[in-house]
Amino acid sequence: VRSMADLADPYSSLGFLSSTLNATNQFLHPCIIAALFENPADGSVVWDETKNTELPRFYGDGASLPEAGRLICEIGMAEYYPLMYTMDKILAPSGMQPICTQHGGEPVGRFVLNEAGNSPQDVAGRTGLTDMVLERELMIDNGENVKMANIPDRYGVIKYQFVLEKLMSYGLSHNSRLGAVLSPAYRDKETNLVKPKTNTRFFIDDIPHGLCLALGLGEMLGFDLERDMKETLFVVRRLQLWMGKEYVQPHGIKGGIVAGARDLGETSAPQAFGIKTIGELRDFLRMCPFADNVQQRMEQRVNRSILFEQERSKL
């Protein structure tokens, strides 16, 4: 007996999107790095050798910064949640939310956010982005001219945001398991400044295959990335500079911020696979990962059937 989930999502494509978009490390790590390594040019930071550790503790020192808590809440909720809920609305069977169901990273956090009115559906409703995408798709299907929707100001999208930012910073910086973990960094022998190591997974995994995937989906849905995912863009632009990459185009360039980037092919954004519209994404997710062309196989079987043999004999 197969479950309804298997029947609705036979190739687990939506399950894959769920695990990808709900992997909290993809924004936790870059947000802490952006807050800790404050020099926008190269990420360098002054770190006194007389302190308890030779290098900054990633969570103990980095996550304790107010900017880290702010970025995590802004990206992880205000920007990711509307994206996740919209993906569920356009891809999942009616009434199902396979992507949003696992939001928040763990059960306790999910319960707190839901009770506080900060579920993906709640946040998406306050931004107006899901309605904008659905209305635009309806206009396209009806052959109408697409009109720009009026999106409300983002202020107040997250309820109790200041409290959640404080709790996030405190919880991560006082975690007994993570507190002693050092930052992915090294001390420059010439300047004696501490700089981030850009060849670690915090950079080469979380940026191109985490944040850039989310930005690519947002661009595909018609989000104004400079307005609707501005903090995600800020973090990617800052960290890609230190990496010598261009995963998204520089500030001020309109349209194709993801699709027109020089190093798009090194990311997991849908545009890197030639997918630029919701319809193309639907087709892509329908593909069997085992290259089994069911349509072609069934047509060949029907053409070889007795019924068709009889019909052909009459011709």
PDB file of C-alpha atoms in Angstrom:
ATOM      1  CA  VAL A   1       0.000   0.000   0.000  1.00  0.00           C
ATOM      2  CA  ARG A   2       1.422   3.377  -1.034  1.00  0.00           C
ATOM      3  CA  SER A   3       0.860   6.525   0.957  1.00  0.00           C
ATOM      4  CA  MET A   4      -0.908   9.579  -0.430  1.00  0.00           C
ATOM      5  CA  ALA A   5       2.397  11.411  -0.295  1.00  0.00           C
ATOM      6  CA  ASP A   6       3.990   8.860  -2.616  1.00  0.00           C
ATOM      7  CA  LEU A   7       1.089   9.109  -5.037  1.00  0.00           C
ATOM      8  CA  ALA A   8       1.137  12.913  -5.002  1.00  0.00           C
ATOM      9  CA  ASP A   9       4.931  13.140  -5.279  1.00  0.00           C
ATOM     10  CA  PRO A  10       6.114   9.853  -6.890  1.00  0.00           C
ATOM     11  CA  TYR A  11       9.714  10.947  -7.427  1.00  0.00           C
ATOM     12  CA  SER A  12      10.037  12.820  -4.101  1.00  0.00           C
ATOM     13  CA  SER A  13      10.837  16.026  -5.988  1.00  0.00           C
ATOM     14  CA  LEU A  14       8.832  18.135  -3.539  1.00  0.00           C
ATOM     15  CA  GLY A  15      10.419  16.214  -0.672  1.00  0.00           C
ATOM     16  CA  PHE A  16      13.800  17.173  -2.095  1.00  0.00           C
ATOM     17  CA  LEU A  17      12.762  20.837  -2.192  1.00  0.00           C
ATOM     18  CA  SER A  18      11.551  20.518   1.391  1.00  0.00           C
ATOM     19  CA  SER A  19      14.859  19.156   2.662  1.00  0.00           C
ATOM     20  CA  THR A  20      16.786  21.746   0.644  1.00  0.00           C
ATOM     21  CA  LEU A  21      14.854  24.845   1.709  1.00  0.00           C
ATOM     22  CA  ASN A  22      14.553  23.707   5.336  1.00  0.00           C
ATOM     23  CA  ALA A  23      18.291  23.064   5.763  1.00  0.00           C
ATOM     24  CA  THR A  24      18.932  25.913   8.205  1.00  0.00           C
ATOM     25  CA  ASN A  25      22.741  25.758   7.981  1.00  0.00           C
ATOM     26  CA  GLN A  26      22.589  27.308   4.519  1.00  0.00           C
ATOM     27  CA  PHE A  27      21.641  30.660   6.021  1.00  0.00           C
ATOM     28  CA  LEU A  28      22.908  30.265   9.604  1.00  0.00           C
ATOM     29  CA  HIS A  29      26.548  29.954   8.539  1.00  0.00           C
ATOM     30  CA  PRO A  30      26.632  32.829   5.999  1.00  0.00           C
ATOM     31  CA  CYS A  31      24.704  35.146   8.337  1.00  0.00           C
ATOM     32  CA  ILE A  32      27.159  34.586  11.181  1.00  0.00           C
ATOM     33  CA  ILE A  33      30.123  35.004   8.824  1.00  0.00           C
ATOM     34  CA  ALA A  34      28.726  38.264   7.432  1.00  0.00           C
ATOM     35  CA  ALA A  35      28.240  39.601  10.964  1.00  0.00           C
ATOM     36  CA  LEU A  36      31.552  38.380  12.405  1.00  0.00           C
ATOM     37  CA  PHE A  37      33.927  39.265   9.572  1.00  0.00           C
ATOM     38  CA  GLU A  38      32.942  42.875   9.272  1.00  0.00           C
ATOM     39  CA  ASN A  39      35.397  44.309   6.719  1.00  0.00           C
ATOM     40  CA  PRO A  40      33.374  44.336   3.466  1.00  0.00           C
ATOM     41  CA  ALA A  41      36.516  44.306   1.303  1.00  0.00           C
ATOM     42  CA  ASP A  42      38.148  41.055   2.476  1.00  0.00           C
ATOM     43  CA  GLY A  43      36.350  39.989   5.657  1.00  0.00           C
ATOM     44  CA  SER A  44      39.324  40.763   7.874  1.00  0.00           C
ATOM     45  CA  VAL A  45      38.766  41.386  11.567  1.00  0.00           C
ATOM     46  CA  VAL A  46      40.983  42.379  14.466  1.00  0.00           C
ATOM     47  CA  TRP A  47      41.276  39.573  17.002  1.00  0.00           C
ATOM     48  CA  ASP A  48      43.472  40.067  20.053  1.00  0.00           C
ATOM     49  CA  GLU A  49      45.783  37.096  20.591  1.00  0.00           C
ATOM     50  CA  THR A  50      45.414  37.529  24.340  1.00  0.00           C
ATOM     51  CA  LYS A  51      41.795  36.385  24.186  1.00  0.00           C
ATOM     52  CA  ASN A  52      40.824  32.894  25.259  1.00  0.00           C
ATOM     53  CA  THR A  53      41.022  31.491  21.728  1.00  0.00           C
ATOM     54  CA  GLU A  54      43.472  32.153  18.891  1.00  0.00           C
ATOM     55  CA  LEU A  55      40.579  32.545  16.448  1.00  0.00           C
ATOM     56  CA  PRO A  56      37.009  33.758  17.081  1.00  0.00           C
ATOM     57  CA  ARG A  57      34.560  31.089  18.157  1.00  0.00           C
ATOM     58  CA  PHE A  58      32.067  30.746  15.340  1.00  0.00           C
ATOM     59  CA  TYR A  59      28.952  30.415  17.490  1.00  0.00           C
ATOM     60  CA  GLY A  60      30.265  31.593  20.869  1.00  0.00           C
ATOM     61  CA  ASP A  61      31.537  34.906  19.462  1.00  0.00           C
ATOM     62  CA  GLY A  62      29.952  35.227  16.018  1.00  0.00           C
ATOM     63  CA  ALA A  63      26.369  34.235  16.786  1.00  0.00           C
ATOM     64  CA  SER A  64      26.338  36.452  19.881  1.00  0.00           C
ATOM     65  CA  LEU A  65      26.481  39.556  17.689  1.00  0.00           C
ATOM     66  CA  PRO A  66      23.093  41.310  17.317  1.00  0.00           C
ATOM     67  CA  GLU A  67      23.629  41.562  13.539  1.00  0.00           C
ATOM     68  CA  ALA A  68      23.870  37.772  13.303  1.00  0.00           C
ATOM     69  CA  GLY A  69      20.508  37.302  15.020  1.00  0.00           C
ATOM     70  CA  ARG A  70      18.928  39.973  12.837  1.00  0.00           C
ATOM     71  CA  LEU A  71      20.199  38.475   9.576  1.00  0.00           C
ATOM     72  CA  ILE A  72      19.148  34.950  10.560  1.00  0.00           C
ATOM     73  CA  CYS A  73      15.585  36.047  11.342  1.00  0.00           C
ATOM     74  CA  GLU A  74      15.310  38.263   8.278  1.00  0.00           C
ATOM     75  CA  ILE A  75      16.575  35.633   5.839  1.00  0.00           C
ATOM     76  CA  GLY A  76      15.305  32.480   7.546  1.00  0.00           C
ATOM     77  CA  MET A  77      11.762  33.791   8.075  1.00  0.00           C
ATOM     78  CA  ALA A  78      10.941  37.101   6.371  1.00  0.00           C
ATOM     79  CA  GLU A  79      12.538  36.043   3.082  1.00  0.00           C
ATOM     80  CA  TYR A  80      12.505  32.230   3.011  1.00  0.00           C
ATOM     81  CA  TYR A  81       8.990  31.655   4.368  1.00  0.00           C
ATOM     82  CA  PRO A  82       7.086  33.491   1.599  1.00  0.00           C
ATOM     83  CA  LEU A  83       9.226  31.635  -0.934  1.00  0.00           C
ATOM     84  CA  MET A  84       8.501  28.241   0.656  1.00  0.00           C
ATOM     85  CA  TYR A  85       4.764  28.833   1.002  1.00  0.00           C
ATOM     86  CA  THR A  86       4.500  30.069  -2.585  1.00  0.00           C
ATOM     87  CA  MET A  87       6.331  26.970  -3.842  1.00  0.00           C
ATOM     88  CA  ASP A  88       3.841  24.778  -1.986  1.00  0.00           C
ATOM     89  CA  LYS A  89       0.877  26.672  -3.431  1.00  0.00           C
ATOM     90  CA  ILE A  90       1.998  26.334  -7.040  1.00  0.00           C
ATOM     91  CA  LEU A  91       3.535  22.843  -6.955  1.00  0.00           C
ATOM     92  CA  ALA A  92       1.884  20.716  -4.246  1.00  0.00           C
ATOM     93  CA  PRO A  93      -1.548  19.068  -4.531  1.00  0.00           C
ATOM     94  CA  SER A  94      -4.318  21.243  -3.108  1.00  0.00           C
ATOM     95  CA  GLY A  95      -4.189  21.495   0.676  1.00  0.00           C
ATOM     96  CA  MET A  96      -0.747  19.874   1.020  1.00  0.00           C
ATOM     97  CA  GLN A  97       2.344  21.727   2.237  1.00  0.00           C
ATOM     98  CA  PRO A  98       5.276  19.293   1.980  1.00  0.00           C
ATOM     99  CA  ILE A  99       7.836  22.119   1.925  1.00  0.00           C
ATOM    100  CA  CYS A 100       6.441  24.279   4.739  1.00  0.00           C
ATOM    101  CA  THR A 101       5.603  21.370   7.040  1.00  0.00           C
ATOM    102  CA  GLN A 102       9.192  21.053   8.257  1.00  0.00           C
ATOM    103  CA  HIS A 103       9.961  24.771   8.674  1.00  0.00           C
ATOM    104  CA  GLY A 104      11.965  26.076  11.596  1.00  0.00           C
ATOM    105  CA  GLY A 105      14.585  23.337  11.636  1.00  0.00           C
ATOM    106  CA  GLU A 106      13.303  21.430  14.679  1.00  0.00           C
ATOM    107  CA  PRO A 107       9.953  20.699  16.405  1.00  0.00           C
ATOM    108  CA  VAL A 108      10.227  23.067  19.382  1.00  0.00           C
ATOM    109  CA  GLY A 109      11.190  26.050  17.242  1.00  0.00           C
ATOM    110  CA  ARG A 110       8.442  25.181  14.754  1.00  0.00           C
ATOM    111  CA  PHE A 111       5.833  25.081  17.541  1.00  0.00           C
ATOM    112  CA  VAL A 112       6.953  28.430  18.973  1.00  0.00           C
ATOM    113  CA  LEU A 113       6.893  30.127  15.567  1.00  0.00           C
ATOM    114  CA  ASN A 114       3.477  28.704  14.704  1.00  0.00           C
ATOM    115  CA  GLU A 115       1.981  29.771  18.035  1.00  0.00           C
ATOM    116  CA  ALA A 116       3.462  33.253  17.655  1.00  0.00           C
ATOM    117  CA  GLY A 117       1.786  33.677  14.270  1.00  0.00           C
ATOM    118  CA  ASN A 118       5.015  33.281  12.315  1.00  0.00           C
ATOM    119  CA  SER A 119       4.323  30.174  10.250  1.00  0.00           C
ATOM    120  CA  PRO A 120       5.285  30.329   6.543  1.00  0.00           C
ATOM    121  CA  GLN A 121       1.629  30.860   5.662  1.00  0.00           C
ATOM    122  CA  ASP A 122       1.325  33.706   8.183  1.00  0.00           C
ATOM    123  CA  VAL A 123       4.485  35.472   7.016  1.00  0.00           C
ATOM    124  CA  ALA A 124       3.667  34.978   3.332  1.00  0.00           C
ATOM    125  CA  GLY A 125       0.207  36.426   3.901  1.00  0.00           C
ATOM    126  CA  ARG A 126       1.648  39.579   5.454  1.00  0.00           C
ATOM    127  CA  THR A 127       4.075  40.101   2.553  1.00  0.00           C
ATOM    128  CA  GLY A 128       1.475  39.639  -0.192  1.00  0.00           C
ATOM    129  CA  LEU A 129       4.042  37.795  -2.335  1.00  0.00           C
ATOM    130  CA  THR A 130       2.130  34.525  -2.718  1.00  0.00           C
ATOM    131  CA  ASP A 131      -0.995  36.331  -3.909  1.00  0.00           C
ATOM    132  CA  MET A 132       1.153  38.339  -6.321  1.00  0.00           C
ATOM    133  CA  VAL A 133       2.612  35.188  -7.897  1.00  0.00           C
ATOM    134  CA  LEU A 134      -0.754  33.424  -8.157  1.00  0.00           C
ATOM    135  CA  GLU A 135      -2.431  36.478  -9.708  1.00  0.00           C
ATOM    136  CA  ARG A 136       0.390  36.854 -12.201  1.00  0.00           C
ATOM    137  CA  GLU A 137       0.195  33.193 -13.227  1.00  0.00           C
ATOM    138  CA  LEU A 138      -3.569  33.509 -13.695  1.00  0.00           C
ATOM    139  CA  MET A 139      -3.040  36.542 -15.945  1.00  0.00           C
ATOM    140  CA  ILE A 140      -0.479  34.629 -18.000  1.00  0.00           C
ATOM    141  CA  ASP A 141      -2.819  31.629 -18.366  1.00  0.00           C
ATOM    142  CA  ASN A 142      -5.632  33.955 -19.504  1.00  0.00           C
ATOM    143  CA  GLY A 143      -3.394  35.764 -21.963  1.00  0.00           C
ATOM    144  CA  GLU A 144      -3.702  39.054 -20.101  1.00  0.00           C
ATOM    145  CA  ASN A 145      -1.039  41.708 -19.695  1.00  0.00           C
ATOM    146  CA  VAL A 146       0.796  41.171 -16.424  1.00  0.00           C
ATOM    147  CA  LYS A 147       0.393  44.101 -14.041  1.00  0.00           C
ATOM    148  CA  MET A 148       2.790  44.963 -11.250  1.00  0.00           C
ATOM    149  CA  ALA A 149       1.239  44.216  -7.866  1.00  0.00           C
ATOM    150  CA  ASN A 150       1.392  46.574  -4.918  1.00  0.00           C
ATOM    151  CA  ILE A 151       3.438  44.841  -2.237  1.00  0.00           C
ATOM    152  CA  PRO A 152       3.064  46.185   1.326  1.00  0.00           C
ATOM    153  CA  ASP A 153       6.027  47.505   3.283  1.00  0.00           C
ATOM    154  CA  ARG A 154       8.060  44.734   4.922  1.00  0.00           C
ATOM    155  CA  TYR A 155       7.972  46.326   8.372  1.00  0.00           C
ATOM    156  CA  GLY A 156       6.193  44.060  10.841  1.00  0.00           C
ATOM    157  CA  VAL A 157       6.313  40.943   8.663  1.00  0.00           C
ATOM    158  CA  ILE A 158       7.692  38.925  11.607  1.00  0.00           C
ATOM    159  CA  LYS A 159       5.825  39.182  14.887  1.00  0.00           C
ATOM    160  CA  TYR A 160       7.997  39.637  17.997  1.00  0.00           C
ATOM    161  CA  GLN A 161      11.033  39.979  15.735  1.00  0.00           C
ATOM    162  CA  PHE A 162      13.257  41.751  18.269  1.00  0.00           C
ATOM    163  CA  VAL A 163      12.628  39.024  20.850  1.00  0.00           C
ATOM    164  CA  LEU A 164      13.251  36.244  18.312  1.00  0.00           C
ATOM    165  CA  GLU A 165      16.524  37.863  17.242  1.00  0.00           C
ATOM    166  CA  LYS A 166      17.718  37.964  20.853  1.00  0.00           C
ATOM    167  CA  LEU A 167      16.673  34.366  21.482  1.00  0.00           C
ATOM    168  CA  MET A 168      18.395  33.204  18.302  1.00  0.00           C
ATOM    169  CA  SER A 169      21.689  34.880  19.200  1.00  0.00           C
ATOM    170  CA  TYR A 170      21.576  33.696  22.804  1.00  0.00           C
ATOM    171  CA  GLY A 171      20.626  30.128  21.954  1.00  0.00           C
ATOM    172  CA  LEU A 172      23.369  29.662  19.361  1.00  0.00           C
ATOM    173  CA  SER A 173      26.109  31.410  21.325  1.00  0.00           C
ATOM    174  CA  HIS A 174      25.365  29.513  24.547  1.00  0.00           C
ATOM    175  CA  ASN A 175      24.966  26.075  22.979  1.00  0.00           C
ATOM    176  CA  SER A 176      27.168  23.668  24.967  1.00  0.00           C
ATOM    177  CA  ARG A 177      27.844  21.503  21.911  1.00  0.00           C
ATOM    178  CA  LEU A 178      28.673  24.319  19.469  1.00  0.00           C
ATOM    179  CA  GLY A 179      30.104  26.992  21.751  1.00  0.00           C
ATOM    180  CA  ALA A 180      33.762  26.006  21.396  1.00  0.00           C
ATOM    181  CA  VAL A 181      33.745  25.578  17.602  1.00  0.00           C
ATOM    182  CA  LEU A 182      36.261  27.951  16.017  1.00  0.00           C
ATOM    183  CA  SER A 183      35.518  30.033  12.955  1.00  0.00           C
ATOM    184  CA  PRO A 184      36.708  28.874   9.519  1.00  0.00           C
ATOM    185  CA  ALA A 185      39.521  31.427   9.472  1.00  0.00           C
ATOM    186  CA  TYR A 186      43.265  32.022   9.584  1.00  0.00           C
ATOM    187  CA  ARG A 187      45.590  34.744  10.842  1.00  0.00           C
ATOM    188  CA  ASP A 188      47.305  36.712   8.093  1.00  0.00           C
ATOM    189  CA  LYS A 189      51.041  36.750   8.858  1.00  0.00           C
ATOM    190  CA  GLU A 190      51.619  40.145   7.257  1.00  0.00           C
ATOM    191  CA  THR A 191      48.754  42.133   8.769  1.00  0.00           C
ATOM    192  CA  ASN A 192      48.065  39.931  11.821  1.00  0.00           C
ATOM    193  CA  LEU A 193      44.363  40.245  10.972  1.00  0.00           C
ATOM    194  CA  VAL A 194      42.037  37.253  11.042  1.00  0.00           C
ATOM    195  CA  LYS A 195      40.453  36.452   7.673  1.00  0.00           C
ATOM    196  CA  PRO A 196      37.829  33.868   6.663  1.00  0.00           C
ATOM    197  CA  LYS A 197      38.799  30.713   4.782  1.00  0.00           C
ATOM    198  CA  THR A 198      36.708  30.867   1.647  1.00  0.00           C
ATOM    199  CA  ASN A 199      37.461  27.291   0.575  1.00  0.00           C
ATOM    200  CA  THR A 200      35.432  25.763   3.432  1.00  0.00           C
ATOM    201  CA  ARG A 201      31.932  24.328   3.084  1.00  0.00           C
ATOM    202  CA  PHE A 202      30.504  27.396   4.852  1.00  0.00           C
ATOM    203  CA  PHE A 203      31.293  29.173   1.592  1.00  0.00           C
ATOM    204  CA  ILE A 204      31.451  26.629  -1.238  1.00  0.00           C
ATOM    205  CA  ASP A 205      28.315  24.735  -0.146  1.00  0.00           C
ATOM    206  CA  ASP A 206      26.075  27.213   1.662  1.00  0.00           C
ATOM    207  CA  ILE A 207      26.381  30.074  -0.835  1.00  0.00           C
ATOM    208  CA  PRO A 208      26.071  28.536  -4.347  1.00  0.00           C
ATOM    209  CA  HIS A 209      23.948  25.532  -3.353  1.00  0.00           C
ATOM    210  CA  GLY A 210      21.902  27.141  -0.571  1.00  0.00           C
ATOM    211  CA  LEU A 211      21.302  30.879  -0.725  1.00  0.00           C
ATOM    212  CA  CYS A 212      21.717  31.055  -4.514  1.00  0.00           C
ATOM    213  CA  LEU A 213      19.127  28.315  -4.986  1.00  0.00           C
ATOM    214  CA  ALA A 214      16.641  30.343  -2.944  1.00  0.00           C
ATOM    215  CA  LEU A 215      17.462  33.531  -4.866  1.00  0.00           C
ATOM    216  CA  GLY A 216      17.058  31.691  -8.150  1.00  0.00           C
ATOM    217  CA  LEU A 217      13.639  30.390  -7.132  1.00  0.00           C
ATOM    218  CA  GLY A 218      12.639  33.878  -6.018  1.00  0.00           C
ATOM    219  CA  GLU A 219      13.710  35.390  -9.334  1.00  0.00           C
ATOM    220  CA  MET A 220      11.835  32.660 -11.217  1.00  0.00           C
ATOM    221  CA  LEU A 221       8.655  33.407  -9.211  1.00  0.00           C
ATOM    222  CA  GLY A 222       8.889  37.088 -10.108  1.00  0.00           C
ATOM    223  CA  PHE A 223      10.059  38.412  -6.741  1.00  0.00           C
ATOM    224  CA  ASP A 224      11.843  41.749  -6.750  1.00  0.00           C
ATOM    225  CA  LEU A 225      15.040  40.426  -5.197  1.00  0.00           C
ATOM    226  CA  GLU A 226      16.319  43.871  -4.222  1.00  0.00           C
ATOM    227  CA  ARG A 227      13.110  44.419  -2.254  1.00  0.00           C
ATOM    228  CA  ASP A 228      11.812  40.967  -1.279  1.00  0.00           C
ATOM    229  CA  MET A 229      15.125  39.133  -0.605  1.00  0.00           C
ATOM    230  CA  LYS A 230      17.455  42.050   0.022  1.00  0.00           C
ATOM    231  CA  GLU A 231      19.233  40.543   3.037  1.00  0.00           C
ATOM    232  CA  THR A 232      19.929  37.282   1.212  1.00  0.00           C
ATOM    233  CA  LEU A 233      21.322  39.322  -1.677  1.00  0.00           C
ATOM    234  CA  PHE A 234      23.422  41.378   0.741  1.00  0.00           C
ATOM    235  CA  VAL A 235      25.017  38.282   2.299  1.00  0.00           C
ATOM    236  CA  VAL A 236      25.709  36.585  -1.045  1.00  0.00           C
ATOM    237  CA  ARG A 237      27.193  39.749  -2.553  1.00  0.00           C
ATOM    238  CA  ARG A 238      29.465  40.296   0.423  1.00  0.00           C
ATOM    239  CA  LEU A 239      30.741  36.725   0.678  1.00  0.00           C
ATOM    240  CA  GLN A 240      31.095  36.117  -3.069  1.00  0.00           C
ATOM    241  CA  LEU A 241      33.439  39.112  -3.229  1.00  0.00           C
ATOM    242  CA  TRP A 242      35.824  37.424  -0.805  1.00  0.00           C
ATOM    243  CA  MET A 243      35.574  34.222  -2.870  1.00  0.00           C
ATOM    244  CA  GLY A 244      36.338  35.978  -6.145  1.00  0.00           C
ATOM    245  CA  LYS A 245      33.022  34.775  -7.582  1.00  0.00           C
ATOM    246  CA  GLU A 246      29.919  36.314  -9.119  1.00  0.00           C
ATOM    247  CA  TYR A 247      26.955  34.108  -8.204  1.00  0.00           C
ATOM    248  CA  VAL A 248      24.611  37.108  -8.378  1.00  0.00           C
ATOM    249  CA  GLN A 249      25.087  40.336 -10.287  1.00  0.00           C
ATOM    250  CA  PRO A 250      26.278  43.469  -8.482  1.00  0.00           C
ATOM    251  CA  HIS A 251      23.937  45.947  -6.858  1.00  0.00           C
ATOM    252  CA  GLY A 252      22.131  48.275  -9.224  1.00  0.00           C
ATOM    253  CA  ILE A 253      21.739  45.891 -12.165  1.00  0.00           C
ATOM    254  CA  LYS A 254      18.056  45.394 -12.942  1.00  0.00           C
ATOM    255  CA  GLY A 255      16.655  42.049 -14.075  1.00  0.00           C
ATOM    256  CA  GLY A 256      18.446  38.736 -14.281  1.00  0.00           C
ATOM    257  CA  ILE A 257      20.355  39.235 -11.026  1.00  0.00           C
ATOM    258  CA  VAL A 258      20.756  35.461 -10.803  1.00  0.00           C
ATOM    259  CA  ALA A 259      20.267  34.430 -14.442  1.00  0.00           C
ATOM    260  CA  GLY A 260      22.861  36.917 -15.688  1.00  0.00           C
ATOM    261  CA  ALA A 261      25.599  36.179 -13.142  1.00  0.00           C
ATOM    262  CA  ARG A 262      29.032  35.207 -14.452  1.00  0.00           C
ATOM    263  CA  ASP A 263      29.376  32.081 -12.280  1.00  0.00           C
ATOM    264  CA  LEU A 264      25.754  30.921 -12.485  1.00  0.00           C
ATOM    265  CA  GLY A 265      26.903  27.501 -13.708  1.00  0.00           C
ATOM    266  CA  GLU A 266      28.605  26.804 -10.370  1.00  0.00           C
ATOM    267  CA  THR A 267      25.329  27.153  -8.448  1.00  0.00           C
ATOM    268  CA  SER A 268      22.217  25.025  -7.990  1.00  0.00           C
ATOM    269  CA  ALA A 269      19.867  27.848  -8.971  1.00  0.00           C
ATOM    270  CA  PRO A 270      17.144  26.673 -11.386  1.00  0.00           C
ATOM    271  CA  GLN A 271      18.463  29.113 -14.020  1.00  0.00           C
ATOM    272  CA  ALA A 272      21.694  27.081 -14.125  1.00  0.00           C
ATOM    273  CA  PHE A 273      19.588  24.182 -15.457  1.00  0.00           C
ATOM    274  CA  GLY A 274      17.864  26.361 -18.043  1.00  0.00           C
ATOM    275  CA  ILE A 275      14.716  26.781 -15.924  1.00  0.00           C
ATOM    276  CA  LYS A 276      13.349  30.323 -15.925  1.00  0.00           C
ATOM    277  CA  THR A 277       9.573  29.939 -15.497  1.00  0.00           C
ATOM    278  CA  ILE A 278       7.181  28.120 -13.179  1.00  0.00           C
ATOM    279  CA  GLY A 279       5.977  25.971 -16.082  1.00  0.00           C
ATOM    280  CA  GLU A 280       9.526  24.886 -16.868  1.00  0.00           C
ATOM    281  CA  LEU A 281      10.089  24.035 -13.203  1.00  0.00           C
ATOM    282  CA  ARG A 282       6.948  21.865 -13.167  1.00  0.00           C
ATOM    283  CA  ASP A 283       8.190  19.981 -16.226  1.00  0.00           C
ATOM    284  CA  PHE A 284      11.619  19.543 -14.660  1.00  0.00           C
ATOM    285  CA  LEU A 285      10.196  18.137 -11.422  1.00  0.00           C
ATOM    286  CA  ARG A 286       8.054  15.661 -13.386  1.00  0.00           C
ATOM    287  CA  MET A 287      11.131  14.021 -14.865  1.00  0.00           C
ATOM    288  CA  CYS A 288      11.858  10.545 -13.618  1.00  0.00           C
ATOM    289  CA  PRO A 289      15.330  10.467 -12.029  1.00  0.00           C
ATOM    290  CA  PHE A 290      15.818   7.007 -13.555  1.00  0.00           C
ATOM    291  CA  ALA A 291      15.152   8.317 -17.101  1.00  0.00           C
ATOM    292  CA  ASP A 292      12.025   6.176 -17.415  1.00  0.00           C
ATOM    293  CA  ASN A 293       9.832   7.725 -20.130  1.00  0.00           C
ATOM    294  CA  VAL A 294       6.470   6.356 -19.005  1.00  0.00           C
ATOM    295  CA  GLN A 295       4.509   8.193 -21.715  1.00  0.00           C
ATOM    296  CA  GLN A 296       6.598   6.728 -24.525  1.00  0.00           C
ATOM    297  CA  ARG A 297       6.589   3.242 -23.006  1.00  0.00           C
ATOM    298  CA  MET A 298       2.818   3.167 -22.609  1.00  0.00           C
ATOM    299  CA  GLU A 299       2.205   4.491 -26.129  1.00  0.00           C
ATOM    300  CA  GLN A 300       4.402   1.741 -27.560  1.00  0.00           C
ATOM    301  CA  ARG A 301       2.544  -0.858 -25.519  1.00  0.00           C
ATOM    302  CA  VAL A 302      -0.869   0.402 -26.681  1.00  0.00           C
ATOM    303  CA  ASN A 303       0.300   0.490 -30.300  1.00  0.00           C
ATOM    304  CA  ARG A 304       1.270  -3.203 -30.025  1.00  0.00           C
ATOM    305  CA  SER A 305      -2.052  -4.198 -28.453  1.00  0.00           C
ATOM    306  CA  ILE A 306      -4.662  -6.460 -30.079  1.00  0.00           C
ATOM    307  CA  LEU A 307      -7.147  -3.609 -30.317  1.00  0.00           C
ATOM    308  CA  PHE A 308      -4.818  -1.495 -32.427  1.00  0.00           C
ATOM    309  CA  GLU A 309      -3.787  -4.512 -34.519  1.00  0.00           C
ATOM    310  CA  GLN A 310      -7.464  -5.058 -35.398  1.00  0.00           C
ATOM    311  CA  GLU A 311      -7.957  -1.400 -36.227  1.00  0.00           C
ATOM    312  CA  ARG A 312      -4.873  -1.338 -38.437  1.00  0.00           C
ATOM    313  CA  SER A 313      -5.997  -4.484 -40.284  1.00  0.00           C
ATOM    314  CA  LYS A 314      -9.192  -2.661 -41.318  1.00  0.00           C
ATOM    315  CA  LEU A 315      -7.244   0.107 -43.023  1.00  0.00           C
TER     316      LEU A 315
END
